[in-house]
XYZ file of C-alpha atoms in Angstrom:
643
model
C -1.860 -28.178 -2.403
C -5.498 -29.445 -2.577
C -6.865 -26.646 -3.406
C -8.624 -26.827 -6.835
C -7.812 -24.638 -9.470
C -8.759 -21.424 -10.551
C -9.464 -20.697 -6.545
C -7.821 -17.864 -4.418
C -5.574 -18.793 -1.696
C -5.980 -16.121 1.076
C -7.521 -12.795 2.115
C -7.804 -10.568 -0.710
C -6.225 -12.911 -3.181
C -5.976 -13.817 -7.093
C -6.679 -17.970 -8.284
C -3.485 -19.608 -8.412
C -2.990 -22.447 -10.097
C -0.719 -25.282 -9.782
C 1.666 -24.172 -12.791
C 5.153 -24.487 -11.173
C 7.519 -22.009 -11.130
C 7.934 -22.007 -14.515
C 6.430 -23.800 -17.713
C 9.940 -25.769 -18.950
C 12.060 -28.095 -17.219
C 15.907 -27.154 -15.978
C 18.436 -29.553 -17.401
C 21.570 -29.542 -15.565
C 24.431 -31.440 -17.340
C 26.084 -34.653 -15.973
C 29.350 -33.866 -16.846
C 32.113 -33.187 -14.630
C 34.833 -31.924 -15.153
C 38.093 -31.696 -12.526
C 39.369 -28.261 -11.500
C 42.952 -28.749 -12.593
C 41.081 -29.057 -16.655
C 38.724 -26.145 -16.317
C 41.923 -23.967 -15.143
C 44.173 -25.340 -18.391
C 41.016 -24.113 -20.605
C 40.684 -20.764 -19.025
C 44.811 -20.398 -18.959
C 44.661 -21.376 -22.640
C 41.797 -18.962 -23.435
C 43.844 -16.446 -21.511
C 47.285 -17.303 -23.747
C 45.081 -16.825 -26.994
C 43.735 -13.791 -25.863
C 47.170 -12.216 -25.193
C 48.811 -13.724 -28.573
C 46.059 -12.147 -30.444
C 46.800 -8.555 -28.698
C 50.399 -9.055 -29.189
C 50.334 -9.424 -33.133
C 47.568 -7.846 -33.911
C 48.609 -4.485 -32.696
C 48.498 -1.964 -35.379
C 51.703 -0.896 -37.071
C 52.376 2.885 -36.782
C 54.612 2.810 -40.315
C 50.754 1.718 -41.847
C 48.457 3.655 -40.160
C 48.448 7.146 -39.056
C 46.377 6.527 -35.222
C 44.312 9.650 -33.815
C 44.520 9.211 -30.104
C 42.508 11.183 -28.024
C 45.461 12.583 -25.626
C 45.965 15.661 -23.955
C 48.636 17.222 -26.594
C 46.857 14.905 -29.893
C 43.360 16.137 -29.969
C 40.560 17.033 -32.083
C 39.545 20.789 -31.858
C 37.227 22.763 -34.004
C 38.990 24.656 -37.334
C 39.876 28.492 -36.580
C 43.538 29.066 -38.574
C 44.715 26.264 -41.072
C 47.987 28.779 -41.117
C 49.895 27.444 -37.973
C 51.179 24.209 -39.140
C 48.167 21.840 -39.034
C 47.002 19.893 -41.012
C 42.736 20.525 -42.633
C 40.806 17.810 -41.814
C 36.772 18.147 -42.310
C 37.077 20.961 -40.742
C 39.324 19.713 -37.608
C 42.946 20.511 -37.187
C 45.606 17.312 -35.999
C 48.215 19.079 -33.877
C 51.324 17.353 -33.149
C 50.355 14.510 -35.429
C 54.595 15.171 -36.502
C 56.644 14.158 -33.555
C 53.860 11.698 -32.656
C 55.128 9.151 -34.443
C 57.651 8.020 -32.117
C 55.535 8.325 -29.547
C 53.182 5.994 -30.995
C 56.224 3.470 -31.594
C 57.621 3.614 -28.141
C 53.721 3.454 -26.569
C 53.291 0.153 -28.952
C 56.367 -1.140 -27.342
C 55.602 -0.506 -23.732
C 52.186 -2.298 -24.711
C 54.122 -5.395 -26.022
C 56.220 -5.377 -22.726
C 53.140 -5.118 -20.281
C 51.715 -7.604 -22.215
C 54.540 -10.185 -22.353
C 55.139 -9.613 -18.273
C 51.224 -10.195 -17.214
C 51.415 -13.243 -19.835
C 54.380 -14.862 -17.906
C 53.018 -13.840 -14.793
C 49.905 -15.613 -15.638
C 51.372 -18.537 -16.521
C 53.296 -18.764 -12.904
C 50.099 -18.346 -11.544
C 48.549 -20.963 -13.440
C 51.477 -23.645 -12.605
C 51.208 -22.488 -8.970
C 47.768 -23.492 -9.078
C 47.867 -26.581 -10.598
C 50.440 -27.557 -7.817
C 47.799 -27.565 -5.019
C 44.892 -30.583 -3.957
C 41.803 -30.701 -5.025
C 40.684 -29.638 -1.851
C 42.902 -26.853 -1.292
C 41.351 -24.959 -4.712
C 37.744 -25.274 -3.579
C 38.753 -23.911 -0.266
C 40.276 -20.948 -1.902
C 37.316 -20.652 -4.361
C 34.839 -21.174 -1.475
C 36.860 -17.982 0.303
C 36.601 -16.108 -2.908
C 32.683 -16.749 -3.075
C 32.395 -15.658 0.698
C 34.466 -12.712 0.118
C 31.869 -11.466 -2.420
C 28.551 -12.611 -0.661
C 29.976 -10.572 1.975
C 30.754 -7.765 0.054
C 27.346 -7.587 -1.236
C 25.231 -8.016 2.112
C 27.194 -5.084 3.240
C 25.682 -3.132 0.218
C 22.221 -4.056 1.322
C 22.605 -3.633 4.561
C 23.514 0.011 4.500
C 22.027 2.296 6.825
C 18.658 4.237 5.993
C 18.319 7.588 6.349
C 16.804 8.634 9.438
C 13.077 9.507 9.475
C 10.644 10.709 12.137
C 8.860 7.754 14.031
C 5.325 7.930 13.909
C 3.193 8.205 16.601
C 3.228 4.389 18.094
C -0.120 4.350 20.275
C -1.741 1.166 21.422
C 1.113 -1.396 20.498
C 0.669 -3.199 24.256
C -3.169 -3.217 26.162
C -4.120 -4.958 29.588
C -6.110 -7.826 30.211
C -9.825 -7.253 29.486
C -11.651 -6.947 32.756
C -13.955 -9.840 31.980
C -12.611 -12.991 32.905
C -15.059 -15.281 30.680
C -13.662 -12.770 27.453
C -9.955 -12.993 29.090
C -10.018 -16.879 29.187
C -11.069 -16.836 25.675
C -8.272 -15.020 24.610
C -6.000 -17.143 26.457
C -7.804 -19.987 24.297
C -6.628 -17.976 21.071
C -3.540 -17.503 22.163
C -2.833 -21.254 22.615
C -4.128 -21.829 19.479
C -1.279 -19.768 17.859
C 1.283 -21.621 19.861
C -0.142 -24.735 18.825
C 0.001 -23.489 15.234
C 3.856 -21.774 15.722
C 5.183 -24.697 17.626
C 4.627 -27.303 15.315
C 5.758 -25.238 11.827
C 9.067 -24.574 13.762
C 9.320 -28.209 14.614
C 8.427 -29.743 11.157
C 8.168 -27.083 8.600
C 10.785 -24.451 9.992
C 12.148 -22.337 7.209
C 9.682 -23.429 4.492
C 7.488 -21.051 3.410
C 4.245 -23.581 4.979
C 3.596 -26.560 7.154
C 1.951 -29.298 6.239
C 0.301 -30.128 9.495
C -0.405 -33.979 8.835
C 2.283 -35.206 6.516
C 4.693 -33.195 9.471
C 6.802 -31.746 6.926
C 6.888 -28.111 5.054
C 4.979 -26.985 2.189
C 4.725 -24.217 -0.453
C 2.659 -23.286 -3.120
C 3.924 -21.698 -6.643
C 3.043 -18.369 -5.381
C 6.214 -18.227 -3.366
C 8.385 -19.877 -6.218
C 11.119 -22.855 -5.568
C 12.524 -20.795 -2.655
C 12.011 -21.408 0.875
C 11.596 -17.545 2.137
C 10.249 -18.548 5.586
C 6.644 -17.242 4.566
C 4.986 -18.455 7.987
C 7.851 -16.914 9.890
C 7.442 -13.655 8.199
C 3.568 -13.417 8.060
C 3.560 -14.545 11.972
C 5.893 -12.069 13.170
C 3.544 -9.403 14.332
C 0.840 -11.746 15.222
C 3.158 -12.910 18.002
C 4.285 -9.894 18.648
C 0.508 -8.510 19.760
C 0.027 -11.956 21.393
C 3.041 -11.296 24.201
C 5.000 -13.952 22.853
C 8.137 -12.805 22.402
C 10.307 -15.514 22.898
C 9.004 -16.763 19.750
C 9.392 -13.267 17.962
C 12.818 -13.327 18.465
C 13.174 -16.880 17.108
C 11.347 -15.652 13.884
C 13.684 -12.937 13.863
C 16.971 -14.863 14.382
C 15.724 -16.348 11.489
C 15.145 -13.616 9.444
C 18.149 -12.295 10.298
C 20.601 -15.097 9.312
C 18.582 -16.760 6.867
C 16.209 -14.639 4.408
C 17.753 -14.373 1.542
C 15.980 -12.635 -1.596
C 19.099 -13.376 -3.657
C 17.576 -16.342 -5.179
C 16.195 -18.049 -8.761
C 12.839 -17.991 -7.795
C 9.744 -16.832 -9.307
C 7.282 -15.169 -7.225
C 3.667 -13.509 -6.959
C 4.313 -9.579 -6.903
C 1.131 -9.468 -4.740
C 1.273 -12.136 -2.435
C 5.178 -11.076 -1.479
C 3.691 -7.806 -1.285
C 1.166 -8.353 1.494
C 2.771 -11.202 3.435
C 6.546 -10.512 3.431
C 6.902 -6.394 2.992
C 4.049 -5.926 5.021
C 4.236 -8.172 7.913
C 8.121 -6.813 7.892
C 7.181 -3.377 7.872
C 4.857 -4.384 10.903
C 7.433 -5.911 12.558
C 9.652 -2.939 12.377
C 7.290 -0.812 13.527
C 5.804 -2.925 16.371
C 9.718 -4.068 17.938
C 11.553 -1.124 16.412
C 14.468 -3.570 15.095
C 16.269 -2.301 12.160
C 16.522 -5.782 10.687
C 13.357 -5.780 9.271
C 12.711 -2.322 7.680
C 16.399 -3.292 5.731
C 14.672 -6.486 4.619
C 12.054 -4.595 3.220
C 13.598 -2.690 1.921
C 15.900 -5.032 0.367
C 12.478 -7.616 -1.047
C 11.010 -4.256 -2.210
C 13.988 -3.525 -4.499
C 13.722 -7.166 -6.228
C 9.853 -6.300 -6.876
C 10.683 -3.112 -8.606
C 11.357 -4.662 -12.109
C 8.159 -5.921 -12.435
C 6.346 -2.356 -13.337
C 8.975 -2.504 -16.303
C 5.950 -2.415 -18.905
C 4.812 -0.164 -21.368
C 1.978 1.284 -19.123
C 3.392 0.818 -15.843
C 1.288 -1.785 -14.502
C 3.446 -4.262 -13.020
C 3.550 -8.313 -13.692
C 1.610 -10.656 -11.475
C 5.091 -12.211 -11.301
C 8.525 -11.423 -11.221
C 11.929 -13.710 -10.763
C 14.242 -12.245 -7.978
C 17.109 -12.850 -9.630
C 17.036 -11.975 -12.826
C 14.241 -9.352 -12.699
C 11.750 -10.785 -15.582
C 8.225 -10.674 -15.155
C 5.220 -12.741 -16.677
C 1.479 -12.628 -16.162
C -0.428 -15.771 -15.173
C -1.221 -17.450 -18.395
C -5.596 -18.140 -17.750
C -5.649 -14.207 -17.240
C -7.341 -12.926 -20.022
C -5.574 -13.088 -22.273
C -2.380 -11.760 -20.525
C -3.903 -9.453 -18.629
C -2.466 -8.247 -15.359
C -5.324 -8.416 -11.974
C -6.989 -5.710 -10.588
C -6.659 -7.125 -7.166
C -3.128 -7.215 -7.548
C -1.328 -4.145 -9.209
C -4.141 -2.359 -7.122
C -3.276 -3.967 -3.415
C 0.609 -2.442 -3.478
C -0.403 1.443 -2.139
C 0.022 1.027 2.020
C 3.358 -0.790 1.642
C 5.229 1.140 -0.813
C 4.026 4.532 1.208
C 5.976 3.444 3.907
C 8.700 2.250 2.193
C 9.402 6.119 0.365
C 8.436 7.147 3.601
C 11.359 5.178 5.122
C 14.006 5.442 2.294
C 13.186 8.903 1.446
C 13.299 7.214 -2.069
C 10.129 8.517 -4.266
C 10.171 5.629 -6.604
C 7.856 3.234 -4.446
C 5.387 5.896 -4.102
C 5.453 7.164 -7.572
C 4.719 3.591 -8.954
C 2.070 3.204 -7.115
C 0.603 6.643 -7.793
C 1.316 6.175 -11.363
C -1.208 3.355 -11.375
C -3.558 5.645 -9.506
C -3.609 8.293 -12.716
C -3.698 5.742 -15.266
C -6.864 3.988 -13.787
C -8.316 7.592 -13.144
C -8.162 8.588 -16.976
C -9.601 4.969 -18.300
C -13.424 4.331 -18.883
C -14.985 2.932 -15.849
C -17.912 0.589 -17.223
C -21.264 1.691 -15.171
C -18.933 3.054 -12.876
C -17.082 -0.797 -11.862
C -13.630 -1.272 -12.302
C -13.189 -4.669 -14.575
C -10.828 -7.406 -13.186
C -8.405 -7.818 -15.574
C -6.198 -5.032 -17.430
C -3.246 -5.551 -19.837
C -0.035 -4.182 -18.747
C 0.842 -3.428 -22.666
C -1.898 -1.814 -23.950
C -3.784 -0.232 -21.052
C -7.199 -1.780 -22.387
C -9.442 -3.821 -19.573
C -9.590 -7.089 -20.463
C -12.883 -9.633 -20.000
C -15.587 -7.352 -17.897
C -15.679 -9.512 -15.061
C -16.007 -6.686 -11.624
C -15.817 -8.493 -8.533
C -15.307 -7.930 -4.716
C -14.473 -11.200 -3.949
C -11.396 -12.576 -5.718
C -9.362 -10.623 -8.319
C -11.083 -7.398 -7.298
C -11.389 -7.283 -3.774
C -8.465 -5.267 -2.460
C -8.601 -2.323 -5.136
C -11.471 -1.091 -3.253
C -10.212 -2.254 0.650
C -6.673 -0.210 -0.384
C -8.641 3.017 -1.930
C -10.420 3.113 1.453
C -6.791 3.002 3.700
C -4.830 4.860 1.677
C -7.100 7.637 2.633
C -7.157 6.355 6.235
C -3.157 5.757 6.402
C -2.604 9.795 5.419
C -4.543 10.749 8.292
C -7.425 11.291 5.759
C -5.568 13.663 3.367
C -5.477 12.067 0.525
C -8.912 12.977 -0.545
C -8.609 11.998 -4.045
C -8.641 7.992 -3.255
C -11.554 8.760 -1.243
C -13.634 9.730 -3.762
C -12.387 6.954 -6.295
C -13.431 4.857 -3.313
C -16.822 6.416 -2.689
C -17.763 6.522 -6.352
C -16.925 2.809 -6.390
C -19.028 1.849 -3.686
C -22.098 3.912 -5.121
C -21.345 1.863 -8.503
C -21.214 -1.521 -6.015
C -24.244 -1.066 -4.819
C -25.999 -0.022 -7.432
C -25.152 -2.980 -9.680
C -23.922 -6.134 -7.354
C -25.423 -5.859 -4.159
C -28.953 -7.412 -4.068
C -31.171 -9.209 -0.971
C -32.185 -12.564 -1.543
C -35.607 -14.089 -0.962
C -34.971 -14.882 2.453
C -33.801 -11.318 3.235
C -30.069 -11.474 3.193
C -28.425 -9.222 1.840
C -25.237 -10.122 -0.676
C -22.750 -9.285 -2.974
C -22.933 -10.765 -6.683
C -20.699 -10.427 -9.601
C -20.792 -8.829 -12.484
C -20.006 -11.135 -15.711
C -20.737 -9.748 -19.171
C -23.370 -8.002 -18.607
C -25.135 -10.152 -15.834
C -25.111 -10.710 -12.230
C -24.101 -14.004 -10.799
C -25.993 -14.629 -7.309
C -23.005 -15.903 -6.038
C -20.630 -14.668 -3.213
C -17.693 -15.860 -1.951
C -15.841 -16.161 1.741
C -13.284 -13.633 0.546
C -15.710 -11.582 -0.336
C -17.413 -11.092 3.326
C -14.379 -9.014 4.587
C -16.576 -5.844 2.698
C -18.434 -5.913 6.014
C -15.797 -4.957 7.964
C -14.574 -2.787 4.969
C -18.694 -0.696 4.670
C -18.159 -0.157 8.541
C -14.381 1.323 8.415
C -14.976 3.589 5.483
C -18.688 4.512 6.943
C -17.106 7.791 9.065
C -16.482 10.574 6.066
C -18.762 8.953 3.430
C -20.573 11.802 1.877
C -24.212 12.554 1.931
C -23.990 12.193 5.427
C -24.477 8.369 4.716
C -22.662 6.800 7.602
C -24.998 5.032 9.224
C -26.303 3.394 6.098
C -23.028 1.885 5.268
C -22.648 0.919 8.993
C -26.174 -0.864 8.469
C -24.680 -2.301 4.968
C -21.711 -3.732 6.864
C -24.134 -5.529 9.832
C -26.384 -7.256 6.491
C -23.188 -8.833 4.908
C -21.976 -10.048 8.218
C -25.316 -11.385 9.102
C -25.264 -13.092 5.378
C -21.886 -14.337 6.062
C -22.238 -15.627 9.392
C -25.683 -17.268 7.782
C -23.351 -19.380 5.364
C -20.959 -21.134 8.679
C -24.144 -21.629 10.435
C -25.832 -23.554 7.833
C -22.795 -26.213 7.554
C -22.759 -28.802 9.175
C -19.154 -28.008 10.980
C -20.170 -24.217 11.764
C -17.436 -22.982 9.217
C -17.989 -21.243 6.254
C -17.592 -22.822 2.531
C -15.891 -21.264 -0.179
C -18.627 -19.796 -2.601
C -22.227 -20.163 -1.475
C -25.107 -19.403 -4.067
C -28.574 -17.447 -3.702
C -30.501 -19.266 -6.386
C -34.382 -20.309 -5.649
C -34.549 -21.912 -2.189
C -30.846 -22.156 -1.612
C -29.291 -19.265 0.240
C -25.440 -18.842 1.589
C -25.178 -22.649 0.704
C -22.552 -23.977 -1.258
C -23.576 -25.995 -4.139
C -20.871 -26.996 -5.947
C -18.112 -29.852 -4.699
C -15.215 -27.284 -5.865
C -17.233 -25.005 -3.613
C -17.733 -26.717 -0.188
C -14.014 -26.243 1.255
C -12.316 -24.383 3.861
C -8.854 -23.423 4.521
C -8.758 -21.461 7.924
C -10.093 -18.545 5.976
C -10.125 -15.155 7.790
C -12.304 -12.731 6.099
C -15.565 -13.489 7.977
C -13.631 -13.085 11.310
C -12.440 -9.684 9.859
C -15.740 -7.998 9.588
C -16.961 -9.370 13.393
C -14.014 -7.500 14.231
C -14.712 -4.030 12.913
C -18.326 -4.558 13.693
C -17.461 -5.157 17.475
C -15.499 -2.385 17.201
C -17.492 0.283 15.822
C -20.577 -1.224 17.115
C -19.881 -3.348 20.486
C -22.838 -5.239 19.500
C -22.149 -8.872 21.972
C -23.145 -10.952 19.370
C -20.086 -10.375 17.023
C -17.588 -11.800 19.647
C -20.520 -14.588 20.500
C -20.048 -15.412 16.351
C -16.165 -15.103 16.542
C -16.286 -17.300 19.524
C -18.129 -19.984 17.470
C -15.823 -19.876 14.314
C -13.201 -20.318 17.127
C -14.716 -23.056 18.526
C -15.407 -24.722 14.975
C -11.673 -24.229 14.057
C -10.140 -25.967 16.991
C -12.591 -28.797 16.974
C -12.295 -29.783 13.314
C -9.362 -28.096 12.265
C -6.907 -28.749 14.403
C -4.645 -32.245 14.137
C -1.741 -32.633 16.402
C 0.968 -31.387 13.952
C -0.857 -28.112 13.698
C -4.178 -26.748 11.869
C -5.577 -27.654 8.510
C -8.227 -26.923 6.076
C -11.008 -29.080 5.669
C -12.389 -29.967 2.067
C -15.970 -30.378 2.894
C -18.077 -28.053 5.689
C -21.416 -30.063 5.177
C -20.011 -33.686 6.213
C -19.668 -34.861 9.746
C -16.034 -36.421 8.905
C -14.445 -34.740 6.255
C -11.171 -34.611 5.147
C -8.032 -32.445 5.205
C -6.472 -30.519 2.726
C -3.057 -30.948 4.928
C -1.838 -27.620 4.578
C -1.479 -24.844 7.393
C -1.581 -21.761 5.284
C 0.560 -18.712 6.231
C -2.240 -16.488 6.705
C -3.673 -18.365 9.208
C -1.182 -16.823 11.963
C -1.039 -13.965 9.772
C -4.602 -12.967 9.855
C -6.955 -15.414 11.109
C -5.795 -15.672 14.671
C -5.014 -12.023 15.187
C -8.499 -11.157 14.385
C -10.316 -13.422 17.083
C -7.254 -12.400 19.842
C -7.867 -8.172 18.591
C -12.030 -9.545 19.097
C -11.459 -10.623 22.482
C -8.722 -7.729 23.176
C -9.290 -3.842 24.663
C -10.024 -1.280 21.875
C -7.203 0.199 22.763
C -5.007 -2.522 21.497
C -3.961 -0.920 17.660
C -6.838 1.378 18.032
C -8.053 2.257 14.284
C -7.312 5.681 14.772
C -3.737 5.049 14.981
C -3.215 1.865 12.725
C -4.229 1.015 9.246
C -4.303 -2.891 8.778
C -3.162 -3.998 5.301
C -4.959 -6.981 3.276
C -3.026 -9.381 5.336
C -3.682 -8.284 8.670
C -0.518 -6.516 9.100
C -1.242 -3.290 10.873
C 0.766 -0.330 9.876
C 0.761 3.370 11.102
C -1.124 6.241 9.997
C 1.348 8.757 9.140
C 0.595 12.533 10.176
C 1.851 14.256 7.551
C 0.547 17.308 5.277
C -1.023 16.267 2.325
C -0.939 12.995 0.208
C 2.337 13.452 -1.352
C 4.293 13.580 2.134
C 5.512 16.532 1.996
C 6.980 16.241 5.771
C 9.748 13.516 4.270
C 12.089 15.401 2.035
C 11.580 13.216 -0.686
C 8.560 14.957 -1.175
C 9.401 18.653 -1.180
């Protein structure tokens, strides 16, 4: 990965850095040792082990034993005058004729043990009769016997719950031929992009479009999860191609596997892999991937063990043990992160009729609710063991972003309900824009960052999906202020579109400074990158949407133009490291959320509105649209988990 450090890697996202999957090296040992040895050791183990019972049972003519039978128990003292004995103020009954007893139950102990030591030891000698081969057939068997045992555990059937209301997930051709031939383009662009992953990259988590081989980035761990496969799923779905759906779902089916050593982002797996399965379920309808879910959401659940509830950055799937990034702040867990977890883990109590996703999340809710909001902005780091914010660093770019985008559609997703992230939302945006957004010199209007006390006149790509995010929130924002956050949204895409048309490739850079004469350019080397980013896209979206305003698909069309002309290598589509030269070159890596999010926005831009119309569907951070559910109030009281 070329990305340089300290830099987020997709929509809505935290800086990774290159740390590994873990800070210390595995040492496996060279030894070997030959099956027929390891069985002596365990049979001689075994032999000890029964020796030891054998002669170190206790003997009754020493010790007077209190077992806890039916007829030799301990009962509370009422009448010392029936032939018991006082005892603390317990009576022994029957402790006379238990004696024998005890001798003849000592006896039977020595015989079972003597018979299951000679029958291990025919055991043993048949064993060590057979090849080599034939014992690691029979252990193989043994391990297959259990894997199978435990995929039918997690494969067991949810309870049934009431569908929501599915509008919108097919739409015809737009009438215009010039806007249906661009589709067509975008369309070929994805199979372009799917095509060569399955062909060089298939079952790795990325491709790397030059090098023609996979990729993956410590975010997803040592494991190859399929991360394109699962991130692509409903893209492809929406784009009619579902011979290649049903590839990625073969896939999915016989191959994803959450069983594993790895170490993972909580967020990231989140976003890409319980979202864009939830999509996928709801989109297709196929069991397989609400189980998966279902399944990844259960290995995520250890991470919220902390002492205030907010959950790692990172957990290991196996073993359950979490761990913040280590440049956090000290430790501290990312706004951006434990706050980007509410539209997925609705739906999954919503599908399990299991409470606990939805009380984590509102758990975090109530403890950010009750903390000290400085001038009303929600600092970017928090630590998940004492509750305090860390550094007060506010962004809505990267490490912030998604708090406020999730606030927004979790009141959205309950069919507007759930009033009370409406107003955290609202009273957010009123601190926003009283303390980062500013215009610049030249007029445009931008979103700075807040950094001990001080703005920075800097904004980043990630940070122009608020454009889209001003316009969707703009209908029920109080003071009748909707069509001055509808006006707010048009200004940041304007600004954002600004920065890819003053590049010399027509594609936006990563960070892009208002200082003196320099506005939405980059300035910085570090700075000047782009990796099939979608967030600009995003916002021309919603804007066409809410607005139908030509230009924004005009723009689109550009960035779509841009991408397939400099992007685009014949093993798929990768970044670029430099937007202001004429020949730059690639970062060689075709990032999940490229299919995920990037190409479903331009093919929803040049689609029907009534193609997941926004009355129906809630889109999470990665582009994966999920449905509003039509239920009572915020708690969802119409699943009984809730009653």
């Amino acid at each position: 990965m070329t990305t340089p450090a300290l830099l987020p890697l997709s929509g809505r996202r935290i800086p990774p850095l290159n740390l590994g999957a873990s800070s210390f090296p595995h040492h496996r040992a060279t030894l070997r040792l030959s099956e027929k040895f390891i069985l002596l050791l365990i049979l001689s183990a075994f032999i000890t082990l029964c020796f030891g019972a054998f002669f170190f049972l206790p003997d009754s003519s020493k010790h007077k034993r209190f077992d806890l039978g039916l007829e030799d128990v301990l009962i509370p003292h009422v009448d010392t005058s029936k032939g018991g004995k006082n005892l603390g103020g317990y009576l022994i009954h029957g402790q006379g004729h238990d004696e024998h007893r005890h001798r003849e139950e000592e006896e039977r102990l020595r015989n079972k043990i003597r018979a299951d030591h000679e029958k291990a030891l025919e055991e043993a000698k048949e064993k060590l009769k057979k090849s080599r081969d034939e014992i690691r057939a029979e252990i193989q068997t043994e391990k297959n016997k259990v894997a199978q045992e435990m995929k039918k555990k997690d494969s067991k059937p949810l309870p049934p719950v009431p569908v929501p209301n599915l509008i919108g997930i097919n739409s015809e051709d737009p009438a215009d031929k010039d806007i249906r031939e661009k589709r067509d383009k975008i369309k070929e662009m994805m199979k372009h992009a799917w095509e060569n992953y399955r062909q060089y990259g298939w079952g790795h988590n990325e491709l790397k479009p030059i090098a023609r081989k996979g990729h993956s980035t410590n975010i997803f761990g040592n494991s190859q999860m399929g991360a394109t496969i699962v991130d692509a799923l409903d893209t492809l779905y929406i784009m009619g191609l579902h011979d290649e759906f049903r590839e990625g779902q073969d896939w999915i089916d016989k191959n994803l596997d959450f069983s594993v050593n790895s170490e993972v982002s909580v967020f990231e797996v989140n976003i890409r892999f319980i979202g864009g399965l939830l999509a996928a379920y709801y989109l297709s309808g196929q069991e397989v991937f609400k189980l998966k879910a279902v399944q990844l959401a259960g290995k995520l659940l250890p991470a919220f063990n902390t002492p205030t509830g907010i959950p790692w950055a990172m957990v290991n799937l196996k073993s359950g043990v979490g761990r913040n990034w280590g440049w956090a702040s000290a430790g501290s867990s990312i706004l951006a992160e434990f706050g980007t977890l509410h539209m997925e883990f609705v739906h999954l109590s919503y599908l399990t009729g299991d409470p606990v996703y939805y009380n984590k999340v509102m758990h975090i809710r109530k403890l950010l609710q009750k903390m000290e909001h400085p001038n009303g902005l929600y600092p970017n780091y928090l630590n998940p063991r004492t509750g305090r914010w860390g550094q007060h660093h506010t962004s809505v770019g990267g490490l912030g972003d998604s708090f406020y985008e999730y606030l927004l559609k979790a009141w959205l997703m309950s069919d507007k309900m759930d009033t009370e992230a409406r107003k955290m939302y609202d009273d957010a945006i009123e601190a926003i824009e009283r303390h980062l957004i500013r215009k610049s010199n030249g007029g445009l209007t931008y979103i700075g960052e807040w950094k001990n006390g001080h703005l920075e006149r800097k904004m980043g790509h990630l940070t122009c999906f608020a454009g889209g995010m001003f316009a969707l929130g703009a209908d029920g924002s109080r003071d009748d202020k909707a069509g001055h956050y509808l006006q707010l949204g048009a200004e940041i895409a304007h600004t954002c579109h600004e920065s890819y048309d003053r590049t010399t490739l027509k594609l936006g850079p990563e960070a892009f400074k208002f200082d003196g004469g320099l506005e939405a350019v980059a300035v910085r080397q570090n700075e000047k990158y782009y990796i099939l980013r979608p967030e600009v896209i995003e916002t021309y979206w919603y804007m066409w949407r809410f607005t139908h305003d030509p230009k924004y698909r005009q723009w689109g069309w550009e960035a779509a133009q841009a991408i397939d002309k400099y992007c685009r290598v014949s093993g798929g589509f990768s970044g670029v490291k430099d937007v202001y030269s004429s020949s730059p070159a690639y970062d060689d890596v075709q990032q999940s959320f490229f299919l995920a999010e990037t190409l479903k926005y331009l093919y929803l831009l040049f689609s029907n509105d009534d193609l997941l119309p926004l009355d129906n569907w809630v889109f999470n951070t990665e582009a994966h649209p999920l449905p509003v559910l039509h239920l009572a109030n915020t708690t969802l009281s119409g699943n009984p988990a809730y009653r």
